[in-house]
């Protein structure tokens, strides 16, 4: 159900849940200070309570309301990348809702850059907790149609058009000592973070003590996955062989190729050979191929380079390695 910004603001202030656009993916938003509203997000998404939510704020000046430490490195990152597709996980004030924190001692904050999201934050005067607006472990939505297809028509959605970044934000945790760690790759790359932070990540932070380990996103084997079995191929030749094998077995497949090419035995979707464009179109392409209800989706993996790290991460969580 499409609603206006004004209607969204009224609903959110009344403790309801509303799907909203952001530049990365659509989010399922609620007032980050209202535990009852936050519980609705978990129940609609069927998400376990120990998976914390990202709090979307209007600007960097609001960070101090949420955290006990905002180390220089985190200030540098926020200044460089906000508004934008970076989430910072920082030590939380004790009064921050345990529901939003998923029981962690930290809170995840992001200033989004989508003009509609920023307008809604301003209009409502709220901070909005919002995970991606999909059922737990399923593909994230990048259009209002995807939200309705995944969560049903009854969900109120603000339609802000297709998301420009297309995959979820980069998540970086920064502890009180200013040591940082990449928790989820995104289109702001590890190299971009290193350039601004001036240091490499402290890889040994996680695992020092199990209790202190932040919840890394997508720990479940198949996260961000379509319903149709999805097979991943490191090269085009093995993907073509598999499409021929499936045809002989009377199974129908569709393929997602990076860059141009032909595939006689499959329905075909081709994405441009560039990480930004593939990220923007990736979930739409997978939603589209999934809706065809075929037997298999075959996907050609991009090269293992830094520029493709986020796309590779999402694809590897969406599918299984196909036969070589
Ligand atoms: O681009 C995005 O980040 C989108 C848009 C809507 O902002 N949101 C999003 O939310 O992807 P979600 O809930 O699907 O993924 C957020 C991830 C969760 O998997 C959770 O593990 C991690 O962020 N997270 C949130 N708070 C955290 C915390 N305090 N410590 C560690 N990880 C945290
Ligand atoms: Mg998600």
Coordinates of C-alpha atoms and ligand atoms in Angstrom, one line a residue:
X1 CA 0.0 0.0 0.0
X2 CA 1.7 3.2 -1.2
X3 CA 1.5 6.1 1.3
X4 CA 2.7 9.7 1.2
X5 CA 5.5 11.2 3.4
X6 CA 3.0 12.9 5.6
X7 CA 1.1 9.7 6.2
X8 CA 4.4 7.9 6.9
X9 CA 5.3 10.5 9.5
X10 CA 1.9 10.2 11.2
X11 CA 2.1 6.4 11.3
X12 CA 5.7 6.3 12.6
X13 CA 4.9 8.8 15.4
X14 CA 1.9 6.6 16.3
X15 CA 4.3 3.6 16.7
X16 CA 3.5 1.9 13.4
X17 CA 6.0 0.3 11.0
X18 CA 6.5 1.8 7.5
X19 CA 8.7 0.6 4.6
X20 CA 10.9 3.5 3.4
X21 CA 13.4 4.0 0.5
X22 CA 17.0 4.6 1.2
X23 CA 19.8 4.9 -1.4
X24 CA 21.0 1.3 -0.5
X25 CA 17.9 -0.9 -0.1
X26 CA 14.4 -0.3 1.2
X27 CA 14.1 -0.4 5.0
X28 CA 11.3 -1.4 7.3
X29 CA 11.3 1.5 9.7
X30 CA 10.0 2.3 13.2
X31 CA 10.7 4.8 15.9
X32 CA 14.0 3.8 17.4
X33 CA 12.9 4.9 20.9
X34 CA 9.7 2.9 20.9
X35 CA 10.3 -0.8 21.9
X36 CA 6.7 -1.8 21.1
X37 CA 7.1 -0.4 17.5
X38 CA 10.6 -2.1 17.2
X39 CA 9.1 -5.5 18.2
X40 CA 6.7 -5.2 15.2
X41 CA 9.7 -5.0 12.9
X42 CA 11.1 -8.3 14.3
X43 CA 7.8 -10.0 14.0
X44 CA 7.0 -8.8 10.4
X45 CA 10.5 -9.8 9.3
X46 CA 10.5 -13.0 11.3
X47 CA 13.9 -12.0 12.4
X48 CA 15.6 -13.4 15.6
X49 CA 15.6 -10.9 18.4
X50 CA 19.4 -11.0 18.7
X51 CA 20.0 -9.4 15.3
X52 CA 20.4 -5.7 16.0
X53 CA 18.9 -2.9 13.9
X54 CA 20.5 0.1 12.2
X55 CA 19.3 3.5 13.5
X56 CA 19.0 6.1 10.8
X57 CA 19.7 9.6 12.0
X58 CA 19.4 13.1 10.4
X59 CA 23.0 14.2 10.7
X60 CA 26.3 13.7 12.5
X61 CA 25.4 16.0 15.4
X62 CA 22.9 13.4 16.6
X63 CA 25.5 10.7 17.2
X64 CA 26.3 11.9 20.7
X65 CA 22.7 11.1 21.8
X66 CA 23.4 7.4 21.2
X67 CA 27.0 6.6 22.0
X68 CA 29.5 6.8 24.9
X69 CA 32.5 7.2 22.5
X70 CA 32.9 8.8 19.1
X71 CA 36.6 8.3 18.5
X72 CA 38.5 10.5 16.0
X73 CA 38.6 7.7 13.4
X74 CA 34.8 7.3 13.5
X75 CA 34.4 11.1 13.2
X76 CA 36.6 11.1 10.2
X77 CA 34.6 8.2 8.6
X78 CA 31.3 9.9 9.3
X79 CA 32.5 13.2 8.0
X80 CA 33.8 11.6 4.8
X81 CA 30.9 9.3 4.0
X82 CA 27.7 10.7 5.5
X83 CA 25.1 11.2 4.3
X84 CA 25.7 7.8 2.6
X85 CA 26.0 4.1 2.5
X86 CA 28.2 3.7 5.6
X87 CA 26.9 2.3 9.0
X88 CA 29.1 2.9 12.1
X89 CA 28.8 0.5 15.0
X90 CA 29.8 2.4 18.2
X91 CA 29.7 1.8 22.0
X92 CA 26.0 2.5 23.0
X93 CA 24.7 4.6 25.9
X94 CA 23.0 2.3 28.4
X95 CA 19.6 4.0 27.8
X96 CA 19.6 3.0 24.1
X97 CA 16.9 0.4 23.7
X98 CA 18.1 -3.2 24.1
X99 CA 15.6 -4.2 21.4
X100 CA 17.4 -1.9 18.8
X101 CA 20.8 -3.2 20.0
X102 CA 19.7 -6.8 19.9
X103 CA 21.3 -7.1 23.3
X104 CA 24.7 -5.9 22.2
X105 CA 26.7 -3.2 24.0
X106 CA 26.9 -1.2 20.7
X107 CA 24.5 0.6 18.4
X108 CA 24.6 0.9 14.6
X109 CA 24.1 4.4 13.2
X110 CA 23.8 5.7 9.6
X111 CA 22.9 9.0 8.0
X112 CA 21.3 8.0 4.7
X113 CA 21.6 10.2 1.6
X114 CA 18.2 9.4 -0.1
X115 CA 16.3 12.8 -0.1
X116 CA 13.0 11.1 0.8
X117 CA 14.5 9.3 3.8
X118 CA 16.1 12.6 5.0
X119 CA 12.8 14.4 4.4
X120 CA 11.0 11.8 6.5
X121 CA 13.6 12.0 9.3
X122 CA 13.2 15.8 9.4
X123 CA 9.4 15.8 9.1
X124 CA 8.8 13.2 11.8
X125 CA 11.6 14.4 14.1
X126 CA 12.3 10.7 14.9
X127 CA 15.3 8.5 14.6
X128 CA 14.3 5.5 12.5
X129 CA 15.5 1.9 13.2
X130 CA 15.3 0.1 9.9
X131 CA 16.6 -3.3 8.7
X132 CA 16.1 -4.2 5.1
X133 CA 12.4 -4.6 4.3
X134 CA 12.4 -8.3 3.5
X135 CA 11.7 -11.5 5.3
X136 CA 14.7 -12.7 7.3
X137 CA 17.3 -14.4 5.0
X138 CA 15.5 -13.4 1.8
X139 CA 16.6 -10.9 -0.9
X140 CA 16.7 -7.3 0.0
X141 CA 14.2 -5.0 -1.8
X142 CA 15.4 -2.2 -4.1
X143 CA 11.9 -1.0 -5.3
X144 CA 8.5 -0.5 -3.6
X145 CA 7.2 -3.4 -5.7
X146 CA 9.8 -5.7 -4.2
X147 CA 8.7 -4.7 -0.7
X148 CA 5.1 -5.5 -1.5
X149 CA 6.0 -8.8 -3.2
X150 CA 8.0 -9.9 -0.2
X151 CA 5.9 -8.6 2.8
X152 CA 2.4 -8.3 1.2
X153 CA 0.3 -5.4 0.0
X154 CA -0.8 -4.4 3.5
X155 CA 2.6 -3.0 4.4
X156 CA 2.6 0.8 4.0
X157 CA 5.4 1.8 1.6
X158 CA 6.8 5.2 0.7
X159 CA 7.8 4.9 -2.9
X160 CA 11.1 6.6 -3.5
X161 CA 11.9 4.9 -6.8
X162 CA 14.6 2.3 -7.4
X163 CA 17.6 2.4 -5.0
X164 CA 20.8 3.9 -6.6
X165 CA 23.4 2.0 -4.6
X166 CA 21.4 -1.3 -4.7
X167 CA 23.1 -3.3 -2.0
X168 CA 23.3 -2.8 1.8
X169 CA 25.6 -0.3 3.5
X170 CA 29.2 -1.0 4.4
X171 CA 29.3 -1.7 8.2
X172 CA 32.3 -0.7 10.2
X173 CA 32.6 -1.1 14.0
X174 CA 34.8 1.3 15.9
X175 CA 35.6 0.6 19.6
X176 CA 36.3 3.1 22.3
X177 CA 40.1 2.9 21.6
X178 CA 39.5 3.9 17.9
X179 CA 40.3 0.4 16.5
X180 CA 38.0 -0.4 13.6
X181 CA 36.8 -3.5 11.8
X182 CA 34.8 -4.1 8.6
X183 CA 31.7 -6.1 9.6
X184 CA 30.0 -6.1 6.2
X185 CA 31.5 -5.1 2.8
X186 CA 29.6 -2.6 0.7
X187 CA 30.1 -0.1 -2.1
X188 CA 32.2 2.1 0.2
X189 CA 35.2 -0.3 0.0
X190 CA 37.7 -1.4 2.6
X191 CA 40.3 0.7 0.6
X192 CA 38.0 3.8 0.9
X193 CA 37.8 3.2 4.7
X194 CA 41.6 2.7 5.0
X195 CA 42.3 5.9 3.1
X196 CA 40.1 8.0 5.4
X197 CA 40.9 6.1 8.7
X198 CA 44.6 6.2 8.0
X199 CA 45.0 2.7 9.5
X200 CA 44.2 -0.8 8.5
X201 CA 41.5 -2.7 10.3
X202 CA 42.2 -4.5 13.6
X203 CA 41.4 -8.0 12.4
X204 CA 41.9 -9.6 15.8
X205 CA 39.2 -7.6 17.5
X206 CA 36.5 -10.2 16.8
X207 CA 37.3 -13.4 18.6
X208 CA 39.2 -11.8 21.5
X209 CA 36.3 -12.8 23.7
X210 CA 33.2 -14.4 22.3
X211 CA 31.0 -12.2 24.5
X212 CA 32.6 -9.1 23.0
X213 CA 32.1 -10.3 19.4
X214 CA 29.7 -8.1 17.5
X215 CA 27.1 -9.9 15.5
X216 CA 28.5 -10.0 12.0
X217 CA 25.7 -9.6 9.4
X218 CA 24.6 -12.6 7.4
X219 CA 26.0 -15.3 9.6
X220 CA 23.4 -17.7 8.4
X221 CA 24.6 -19.9 5.6
X222 CA 22.2 -18.5 3.0
X223 CA 21.4 -14.9 3.6
X224 CA 20.0 -12.6 0.9
X225 CA 18.8 -15.6 -1.1
X226 CA 16.1 -16.1 -3.7
X227 CA 13.7 -19.0 -3.5
X228 CA 15.0 -20.6 -6.7
X229 CA 18.3 -22.6 -6.1
X230 CA 21.1 -20.3 -7.2
X231 CA 24.4 -21.8 -8.5
X232 CA 27.5 -19.7 -8.7
X233 CA 30.3 -20.2 -11.4
X234 CA 33.8 -18.9 -11.4
X235 CA 34.0 -18.9 -15.2
X236 CA 31.6 -18.8 -18.1
X237 CA 32.7 -22.2 -19.6
X238 CA 31.5 -24.1 -16.5
X239 CA 28.3 -22.1 -16.4
X240 CA 27.6 -23.0 -20.1
X241 CA 28.3 -26.7 -19.4
X242 CA 25.9 -26.7 -16.5
X243 CA 23.2 -25.0 -18.6
X244 CA 23.6 -27.8 -21.2
X245 CA 23.4 -30.5 -18.5
X246 CA 20.2 -29.0 -17.1
X247 CA 18.6 -28.9 -20.5
X248 CA 19.4 -32.5 -21.1
X249 CA 17.8 -33.3 -17.7
X250 CA 14.7 -31.3 -18.8
X251 CA 15.2 -28.6 -16.2
X252 CA 14.7 -24.9 -16.9
X253 CA 17.3 -22.4 -16.0
X254 CA 18.0 -18.7 -16.2
X255 CA 21.4 -17.1 -16.1
X256 CA 22.9 -13.9 -14.9
X257 CA 26.0 -12.9 -16.8
X258 CA 28.4 -10.1 -16.0
X259 CA 29.2 -8.5 -19.4
X260 CA 27.9 -9.5 -22.8
X261 CA 27.5 -13.1 -24.0
X262 CA 25.2 -15.7 -25.5
X263 CA 23.6 -18.7 -23.8
X264 CA 21.3 -20.8 -26.1
X265 CA 20.0 -23.1 -23.4
X266 CA 18.9 -20.5 -20.8
X267 CA 16.9 -17.4 -20.4
X268 CA 19.5 -14.6 -20.0
X269 CA 20.0 -11.4 -18.1
X270 CA 23.2 -9.5 -18.7
X271 CA 24.6 -6.9 -16.4
X272 CA 27.1 -4.2 -17.2
X273 CA 30.7 -5.2 -16.5
X274 CA 31.2 -2.6 -13.7
X275 CA 30.8 -3.1 -10.0
X276 CA 28.6 0.1 -9.3
X277 CA 26.1 -0.8 -12.0
X278 CA 26.0 -4.5 -11.1
X279 CA 25.4 -3.6 -7.4
X280 CA 22.6 -1.2 -8.5
X281 CA 20.9 -3.9 -10.5
X282 CA 21.8 -7.1 -8.7
X283 CA 18.8 -7.6 -6.4
X284 CA 16.4 -6.4 -9.1
X285 CA 17.9 -9.0 -11.5
X286 CA 17.6 -11.7 -8.8
X287 CA 14.0 -10.8 -7.9
X288 CA 13.1 -10.9 -11.6
X289 CA 14.8 -14.3 -12.2
X290 CA 13.3 -15.7 -9.0
X291 CA 9.8 -14.6 -10.1
X292 CA 10.1 -16.8 -13.2
X293 CA 9.9 -19.8 -10.9
X294 CA 12.5 -21.9 -12.9
X295 CA 14.5 -24.9 -11.6
X296 CA 17.8 -23.1 -11.3
X297 CA 19.4 -19.6 -11.5
X298 CA 23.0 -19.8 -12.8
X299 CA 25.2 -16.8 -11.9
X300 CA 28.6 -15.9 -13.3
X301 CA 30.9 -14.5 -10.5
X302 CA 32.8 -11.3 -11.1
X303 CA 36.6 -11.4 -10.6
X304 CA 38.0 -11.6 -7.0
X305 CA 39.2 -8.0 -6.8
X306 CA 38.6 -5.3 -4.2
X307 CA 36.2 -3.4 -6.4
X308 CA 33.9 -6.4 -6.6
X309 CA 34.2 -7.5 -3.0
X310 CA 30.7 -6.4 -1.9
X311 CA 29.0 -7.9 -5.0
X312 CA 30.9 -11.1 -4.4
X313 CA 29.9 -11.2 -0.7
X314 CA 26.2 -10.8 -1.5
X315 CA 26.3 -13.4 -4.3
X316 CA 28.2 -15.9 -2.2
X317 CA 25.5 -15.6 0.5
X318 CA 22.7 -16.0 -2.0
X319 CA 23.9 -19.2 -3.6
X320 CA 26.0 -22.3 -3.7
X321 CA 29.2 -22.9 -5.8
X322 CA 28.1 -24.7 -8.9
X323 CA 29.9 -27.7 -10.5
X324 CA 33.3 -26.8 -11.8
Ligands
LIG1 O1 21.9 -0.3 3.8 C1 21.5 -0.8 4.9 O2 22.3 -1.0 5.8 C2 20.1 -1.1 5.0 C3 19.3 0.2 4.9 C4 17.8 0.0 5.2 O3 19.8 1.1 5.8 N1 19.8 -1.8 6.2 C5 20.2 -3.1 6.5 O4 19.8 -3.5 7.7 O5 20.8 -3.7 5.7 P1 19.8 -5.1 8.1 O6 19.2 -5.2 9.4 O7 19.3 -5.9 7.0 O8 21.3 -5.3 8.2 C6 22.0 -4.7 9.3 C7 23.0 -5.5 9.9 C8 22.5 -6.7 10.7 O9 22.7 -7.9 10.0 C9 23.2 -6.6 12.0 O10 24.0 -7.8 12.2 C10 24.2 -5.5 11.8 O11 23.7 -4.7 10.8 N2 24.2 -4.7 13.0 C11 23.3 -3.8 13.5 N3 23.6 -3.3 14.7 C12 24.8 -3.9 15.0 C13 25.6 -3.9 16.2 N4 25.3 -3.1 17.2 N5 26.7 -4.6 16.1 C14 27.0 -5.4 15.1 N6 26.3 -5.5 14.0 C15 25.1 -4.8 14.0
LIG2 MG1 18.9 -7.4 5.7

